[in-house]
mmCIF file of C-alpha atoms in Angstrom:
data_model
loop_
_atom_site.group_PDB
_atom_site.id
_atom_site.type_symbol
_atom_site.label_atom_id
_atom_site.label_comp_id
_atom_site.label_asym_id
_atom_site.label_seq_id
_atom_site.Cartn_x
_atom_site.Cartn_y
_atom_site.Cartn_z
ATOM 1 C CA ASP A 1 38.549 3.837 68.567
ATOM 2 C CA GLU A 2 38.199 1.499 65.700
ATOM 3 C CA ARG A 3 38.650 3.254 62.375
ATOM 4 C CA GLU A 4 38.025 1.763 58.933
ATOM 5 C CA GLU A 5 41.120 1.951 56.766
ATOM 6 C CA PRO A 6 40.486 3.017 53.145
ATOM 7 C CA ALA A 7 40.836 0.138 50.672
ATOM 8 C CA ARG A 8 43.931 0.111 48.494
ATOM 9 C CA GLY A 9 43.444 2.271 45.414
ATOM 10 C CA GLN A 10 40.456 4.140 46.871
ATOM 11 C CA GLY A 11 42.254 7.051 48.524
ATOM 12 C CA PRO A 12 42.000 10.737 47.538
ATOM 13 C CA ARG A 13 44.166 10.327 44.433
ATOM 14 C CA ALA A 14 42.070 7.413 43.165
ATOM 15 C CA ARG A 15 38.866 9.383 43.650
ATOM 16 C CA ILE A 16 40.255 12.403 41.778
ATOM 17 C CA GLY A 17 41.380 10.174 38.936
ATOM 18 C CA PHE A 18 37.965 8.550 38.717
ATOM 19 C CA ARG A 19 36.234 11.939 38.601
ATOM 20 C CA ALA A 20 38.575 13.182 35.903
ATOM 21 C CA ALA A 21 37.951 10.078 33.791
ATOM 22 C CA THR A 22 34.194 10.462 34.234
ATOM 23 C CA LEU A 23 34.273 14.102 33.171
ATOM 24 C CA ALA A 24 36.395 13.227 30.158
ATOM 25 C CA ALA A 25 33.927 10.517 29.115
ATOM 26 C CA VAL A 26 30.972 12.888 29.463
ATOM 27 C CA ALA A 27 32.790 15.521 27.434
ATOM 28 C CA ALA A 28 33.543 12.984 24.699
ATOM 29 C CA ILE A 29 29.887 11.955 24.522
ATOM 30 C CA PHE A 30 28.825 15.600 24.353
ATOM 31 C CA VAL A 31 31.227 16.292 21.485
ATOM 32 C CA ALA A 32 30.025 13.169 19.679
ATOM 33 C CA ILE A 33 26.407 14.341 19.985
ATOM 34 C CA LEU A 34 27.306 17.777 18.616
ATOM 35 C CA VAL A 35 29.063 16.188 15.655
ATOM 36 C CA ALA A 36 26.166 13.811 14.976
ATOM 37 C CA LEU A 37 23.366 16.318 15.604
ATOM 38 C CA PRO A 38 22.918 17.408 11.976
ATOM 39 C CA TRP A 39 22.664 13.749 10.928
ATOM 40 C CA LEU A 40 20.260 12.912 13.762
ATOM 41 C CA THR A 41 17.914 15.800 13.058
ATOM 42 C CA ALA A 42 17.896 15.463 9.263
ATOM 43 C CA GLY A 43 14.706 13.693 8.227
ATOM 44 C CA PRO A 44 14.797 10.821 5.712
ATOM 45 C CA SER A 45 14.004 11.724 2.127
ATOM 46 C CA ARG A 46 11.236 9.126 1.867
ATOM 47 C CA TYR A 47 7.869 9.558 3.550
ATOM 48 C CA GLU A 48 4.502 7.830 3.541
ATOM 49 C CA ILE A 49 1.005 9.019 2.676
ATOM 50 C CA ALA A 50 -1.785 6.700 3.807
ATOM 51 C CA THR A 51 -5.562 6.586 3.589
ATOM 52 C CA ALA A 52 -8.040 4.939 5.916
ATOM 53 C CA ALA A 53 -10.474 2.325 4.634
ATOM 54 C CA GLY A 54 -13.206 4.075 2.660
ATOM 55 C CA GLU A 55 -11.163 7.264 2.221
ATOM 56 C CA ARG A 56 -9.984 8.750 -1.090
ATOM 57 C CA LYS A 57 -7.246 11.305 -1.462
ATOM 58 C CA LYS A 58 -5.521 13.155 -4.304
ATOM 59 C CA VAL A 59 -1.777 13.674 -3.906
ATOM 60 C CA GLU A 60 0.424 16.019 -5.929
ATOM 61 C CA LEU A 61 3.655 14.203 -6.743
ATOM 62 C CA GLY A 62 5.547 17.157 -8.165
ATOM 63 C CA GLU A 63 6.649 18.132 -11.668
ATOM 64 C CA GLY A 64 3.076 18.002 -12.947
ATOM 65 C CA SER A 65 2.281 14.437 -11.831
ATOM 66 C CA SER A 66 -0.385 13.326 -9.356
ATOM 67 C CA ALA A 67 -2.044 10.257 -7.848
ATOM 68 C CA VAL A 68 -5.508 9.496 -6.490
ATOM 69 C CA LEU A 69 -5.428 7.026 -3.596
ATOM 70 C CA ASN A 70 -8.265 4.644 -2.787
ATOM 71 C CA GLY A 71 -9.002 3.502 0.767
ATOM 72 C CA SER A 72 -6.511 1.425 2.796
ATOM 73 C CA THR A 73 -3.645 2.587 0.605
ATOM 74 C CA ARG A 74 -0.035 3.334 1.530
ATOM 75 C CA LEU A 75 2.078 5.347 -0.890
ATOM 76 C CA ILE A 76 5.763 6.078 -0.234
ATOM 77 C CA LEU A 77 7.295 9.120 -1.925
ATOM 78 C CA ASP A 78 10.781 10.626 -2.054
ATOM 79 C CA ARG A 79 11.394 14.324 -1.341
ATOM 80 C CA ASP A 80 14.582 14.129 -3.399
ATOM 81 C CA ASP A 81 13.039 12.339 -6.393
ATOM 82 C CA ALA A 82 9.667 13.433 -7.758
ATOM 83 C CA ARG A 83 9.893 10.695 -10.403
ATOM 84 C CA TYR A 84 9.633 7.818 -7.914
ATOM 85 C CA ALA A 85 6.787 6.277 -5.923
ATOM 86 C CA GLU A 86 6.249 3.034 -4.065
ATOM 87 C CA LEU A 87 2.786 1.544 -3.708
ATOM 88 C CA ALA A 88 3.278 -0.374 -0.471
ATOM 89 C CA ALA A 89 -0.361 -1.506 -0.370
ATOM 90 C CA GLY A 90 -3.754 -0.619 -1.801
ATOM 91 C CA GLU A 91 -4.847 1.074 -5.013
ATOM 92 C CA ALA A 92 -3.911 4.293 -6.788
ATOM 93 C CA THR A 93 -4.395 5.961 -10.148
ATOM 94 C CA PHE A 94 -1.300 7.795 -11.415
ATOM 95 C CA THR A 95 -1.427 10.684 -13.861
ATOM 96 C CA VAL A 96 2.130 11.288 -15.001
ATOM 97 C CA ARG A 97 3.800 14.086 -16.934
ATOM 98 C CA HIS A 98 6.156 12.197 -19.221
ATOM 99 C CA ASP A 99 9.870 13.001 -19.439
ATOM 100 C CA ASP A 100 12.003 10.892 -21.764
ATOM 101 C CA ALA A 101 15.141 11.805 -19.844
ATOM 102 C CA ARG A 102 13.657 10.920 -16.440
ATOM 103 C CA PRO A 103 10.932 8.250 -16.682
ATOM 104 C CA PHE A 104 8.516 8.030 -13.757
ATOM 105 C CA GLN A 105 8.667 4.668 -11.977
ATOM 106 C CA VAL A 106 6.410 2.976 -9.437
ATOM 107 C CA VAL A 107 7.604 0.061 -7.310
ATOM 108 C CA ALA A 108 5.158 -2.344 -5.633
ATOM 109 C CA GLY A 109 6.913 -5.188 -3.843
ATOM 110 C CA ASP A 110 8.810 -7.140 -6.505
ATOM 111 C CA HIS A 111 6.948 -5.335 -9.297
ATOM 112 C CA ARG A 112 8.150 -2.274 -11.216
ATOM 113 C CA VAL A 113 6.238 -0.102 -13.680
ATOM 114 C CA LEU A 114 7.842 2.544 -15.896
ATOM 115 C CA ASP A 115 5.680 5.298 -17.345
ATOM 116 C CA ALA A 116 5.711 6.131 -21.029
ATOM 117 C CA GLY A 117 3.416 9.174 -20.817
ATOM 118 C CA THR A 118 0.220 7.941 -19.303
ATOM 119 C CA ILE A 119 -2.592 7.503 -16.802
ATOM 120 C CA PHE A 120 -2.596 4.083 -15.164
ATOM 121 C CA ASN A 121 -4.230 2.311 -12.233
ATOM 122 C CA LEU A 122 -2.287 -0.010 -9.902
ATOM 123 C CA VAL A 123 -3.484 -2.453 -7.256
ATOM 124 C CA HIS A 124 -1.068 -4.060 -4.777
ATOM 125 C CA ASP A 125 -3.129 -6.262 -2.497
ATOM 126 C CA ARG A 126 -1.787 -9.339 -0.678
ATOM 127 C CA ASP A 127 -0.878 -11.798 -3.445
ATOM 128 C CA ARG A 128 -2.381 -9.681 -6.255
ATOM 129 C CA PHE A 129 -0.736 -7.022 -8.401
ATOM 130 C CA SER A 130 -2.448 -5.437 -11.362
ATOM 131 C CA VAL A 131 -1.725 -2.583 -13.746
ATOM 132 C CA GLU A 132 -4.389 -1.126 -16.032
ATOM 133 C CA VAL A 133 -3.565 1.552 -18.589
ATOM 134 C CA VAL A 134 -6.214 4.240 -18.917
ATOM 135 C CA GLU A 135 -4.275 6.434 -21.346
ATOM 136 C CA GLY A 136 -0.847 6.315 -22.982
ATOM 137 C CA ALA A 137 1.503 3.424 -22.199
ATOM 138 C CA VAL A 138 3.617 1.801 -19.488
ATOM 139 C CA VAL A 139 6.361 -0.813 -19.338
ATOM 140 C CA TYR A 140 6.054 -3.560 -16.739
ATOM 141 C CA ASP A 141 9.286 -5.043 -15.324
ATOM 142 C CA PRO A 142 11.592 -3.061 -17.665
ATOM 143 C CA ALA A 143 14.730 -4.888 -16.459
ATOM 144 C CA GLY A 144 13.169 -8.339 -16.877
ATOM 145 C CA ALA A 145 10.012 -9.346 -18.747
ATOM 146 C CA ASP A 146 9.833 -5.873 -20.356
ATOM 147 C CA VAL A 147 6.086 -6.014 -21.111
ATOM 148 C CA SER A 148 4.671 -2.950 -22.897
ATOM 149 C CA LEU A 149 1.030 -2.062 -22.234
ATOM 150 C CA THR A 150 -1.061 0.559 -24.020
ATOM 151 C CA ALA A 151 -4.451 2.147 -23.301
ATOM 152 C CA GLY A 152 -7.130 -0.424 -22.570
ATOM 153 C CA GLN A 153 -4.679 -3.186 -21.709
ATOM 154 C CA THR A 154 -4.365 -4.849 -18.305
ATOM 155 C CA LEU A 155 -1.854 -7.126 -16.635
ATOM 156 C CA LEU A 156 -2.554 -9.283 -13.576
ATOM 157 C CA VAL A 157 0.070 -11.088 -11.499
ATOM 158 C CA ARG A 158 -0.758 -13.428 -8.631
ATOM 159 C CA ASP A 159 1.690 -15.317 -6.439
ATOM 160 C CA GLY A 160 2.515 -18.676 -7.935
ATOM 161 C CA MET A 161 0.716 -17.902 -11.229
ATOM 162 C CA ARG A 162 1.787 -16.678 -14.632
ATOM 163 C CA ARG A 163 1.193 -13.110 -15.758
ATOM 164 C CA ARG A 164 -2.202 -12.661 -17.402
ATOM 165 C CA LEU A 165 -2.832 -10.007 -20.047
ATOM 166 C CA GLY A 166 -6.301 -8.689 -20.787
ATOM 167 C CA ARG A 167 -8.376 -5.770 -21.989
ATOM 168 C CA ARG A 168 -10.834 -3.516 -20.207
ATOM 169 C CA ALA A 169 -12.721 -0.313 -20.900
ATOM 170 C CA PRO A 170 -10.610 2.573 -19.550
ATOM 171 C CA GLN A 171 -13.594 4.145 -17.765
ATOM 172 C CA GLU A 172 -14.041 0.907 -15.785
ATOM 173 C CA MET A 173 -10.414 0.939 -14.645
ATOM 174 C CA ILE A 174 -10.966 4.053 -12.550
ATOM 175 C CA GLY A 175 -14.654 3.492 -11.839
ATOM 176 C CA TRP A 176 -13.873 3.291 -8.118
ATOM 177 C CA GLN A 177 -13.267 7.052 -8.183
ATOM 178 C CA ARG A 178 -16.917 7.464 -9.234
ATOM 179 C CA GLY A 179 -18.169 4.915 -6.719
ATOM 180 C CA GLN A 180 -18.578 1.993 -9.102
ATOM 181 C CA LEU A 181 -16.664 -1.295 -9.255
ATOM 182 C CA SER A 182 -16.970 -3.406 -12.415
ATOM 183 C CA TYR A 183 -15.912 -7.028 -12.898
ATOM 184 C CA ARG A 184 -15.811 -9.633 -15.608
ATOM 185 C CA ASN A 185 -15.458 -13.209 -14.394
ATOM 186 C CA SER A 186 -13.375 -12.098 -11.395
ATOM 187 C CA PRO A 187 -12.914 -14.308 -8.314
ATOM 188 C CA LEU A 188 -15.062 -13.284 -5.374
ATOM 189 C CA GLU A 189 -11.994 -12.878 -3.164
ATOM 190 C CA THR A 190 -10.906 -9.990 -5.427
ATOM 191 C CA VAL A 191 -14.350 -8.403 -5.159
ATOM 192 C CA ALA A 192 -14.358 -8.727 -1.351
ATOM 193 C CA SER A 193 -10.934 -7.133 -1.088
ATOM 194 C CA ASP A 194 -11.970 -4.207 -3.307
ATOM 195 C CA LEU A 195 -15.183 -3.713 -1.331
ATOM 196 C CA SER A 196 -13.259 -3.627 1.958
ATOM 197 C CA ARG A 197 -10.963 -0.928 0.590
ATOM 198 C CA SER A 198 -13.707 1.204 -0.962
ATOM 199 C CA LEU A 199 -16.468 0.852 1.640
ATOM 200 C CA GLY A 200 -14.318 1.174 4.752
ATOM 201 C CA THR A 201 -15.596 -2.030 6.323
ATOM 202 C CA GLU A 202 -14.043 -5.508 6.317
ATOM 203 C CA VAL A 203 -15.755 -7.933 3.933
ATOM 204 C CA ARG A 204 -14.849 -11.584 4.506
ATOM 205 C CA LEU A 205 -15.862 -14.713 2.624
ATOM 206 C CA ASP A 206 -16.690 -18.245 3.540
ATOM 207 C CA PRO A 207 -13.458 -20.068 2.499
ATOM 208 C CA GLY A 208 -15.281 -22.120 -0.104
ATOM 209 C CA LEU A 209 -16.413 -19.004 -1.981
ATOM 210 C CA ALA A 210 -13.020 -17.412 -2.730
ATOM 211 C CA ALA A 211 -12.815 -18.651 -6.318
ATOM 212 C CA THR A 212 -16.498 -18.072 -7.175
ATOM 213 C CA PRO A 213 -16.581 -15.975 -10.378
ATOM 214 C CA PHE A 214 -18.495 -12.707 -10.485
ATOM 215 C CA THR A 215 -19.479 -10.524 -13.435
ATOM 216 C CA GLY A 216 -21.287 -7.257 -12.883
ATOM 217 C CA SER A 217 -21.080 -3.798 -11.306
ATOM 218 C CA ILE A 218 -21.386 -2.726 -7.681
ATOM 219 C CA HIS A 219 -22.156 0.786 -6.462
ATOM 220 C CA VAL A 220 -19.978 1.710 -3.480
ATOM 221 C CA ASP A 221 -20.901 5.352 -2.904
ATOM 222 C CA GLY A 222 -24.074 4.602 -0.995
ATOM 223 C CA ASN A 223 -24.888 2.413 1.967
ATOM 224 C CA ALA A 224 -22.307 -0.321 2.637
ATOM 225 C CA ALA A 225 -24.938 -2.753 3.895
ATOM 226 C CA GLU A 226 -26.944 -2.309 0.697
ATOM 227 C CA SER A 227 -23.902 -2.819 -1.568
ATOM 228 C CA ILE A 228 -22.794 -5.980 0.208
ATOM 229 C CA SER A 229 -26.276 -7.450 0.562
ATOM 230 C CA THR A 230 -27.049 -6.818 -3.119
ATOM 231 C CA LEU A 231 -23.853 -8.611 -4.168
ATOM 232 C CA ALA A 232 -24.629 -11.589 -1.953
ATOM 233 C CA SER A 233 -28.228 -11.942 -3.090
ATOM 234 C CA THR A 234 -27.175 -11.691 -6.759
ATOM 235 C CA LEU A 235 -25.041 -14.793 -6.230
ATOM 236 C CA GLY A 236 -27.655 -16.645 -4.178
ATOM 237 C CA LEU A 237 -25.630 -16.081 -0.992
ATOM 238 C CA ARG A 238 -26.293 -14.204 2.209
ATOM 239 C CA ALA A 239 -24.429 -11.300 3.850
ATOM 240 C CA ARG A 240 -24.189 -11.441 7.625
ATOM 241 C CA ARG A 241 -23.125 -8.587 9.890
ATOM 242 C CA THR A 242 -20.233 -9.455 12.230
ATOM 243 C CA GLU A 243 -18.497 -7.600 15.050
ATOM 244 C CA ASP A 244 -15.790 -6.198 12.745
ATOM 245 C CA GLY A 245 -17.504 -6.078 9.359
ATOM 246 C CA TRP A 246 -19.430 -8.406 7.064
ATOM 247 C CA ARG A 247 -19.269 -12.053 6.060
ATOM 248 C CA ILE A 248 -20.624 -13.452 2.801
ATOM 249 C CA GLU A 249 -21.557 -17.105 3.061
ATOM 250 C CA PRO A 250 -23.909 -19.755 1.605
ATOM 251 C CA GLN A 251 -27.574 -19.587 2.509
ATOM 252 C CA PRO A 252 -28.349 -21.786 5.508
ATOM 253 C CA SER A 253 -29.851 -25.125 4.613
ATOM 254 C CA ALA A 254 -33.563 -25.472 5.234
ATOM 255 C CA PRO A 255 -34.363 -27.815 8.140
ATOM 256 C CA ARG A 256 -35.658 -31.196 7.111
#
């Protein structure tokens, strides 16, 4: 009979050695998992609170501070630090209990705001960042420009543009909480972005309309179609329903 000879190194001793090495490796992995388990199961200290478009939510931040989030907003908080928040995107009004020893700070991209005992509204939207002080005072970019703002003052920063200081009635700064948006010579692209956030439907513009200035107030607590159509007609434009929202564009030319 022809019998197959075992290959060199693959006899009984080799097989036992292989099994022993395998068991040792498994045991080492098991021990490593046990050692790492507390680290693996411990959740990170930072967490996110988000709102859908058109939604508003009040969030308790701890130590007597709170924030009201507008639609399409992402706020990152820290379980280990109640004096820190990051506005990743969107709009929020912060009401902060001041503490000289531990100032409350909000980070939004490259921007940093330090509270000085206040209520303030922040917007972090694409290339736009704004801070508006409703009550008290804040410090913008404390480690750099160190700009102090008091009640009624505003600061706007856009990519590639210089900081712009202004003034605004405090009640207008948080008008979105009451369903009213107010503007003074603001570009239409800003208005469209705010409408998208507050109404819960995407509002797009014809590219040539982005810089068109708008002054006035828009009610956003009622029917979205009515709010958008009223804005368009006020500017001599038209609002057209699309598959995923609305588009504001010039009126079609009359046929010759």
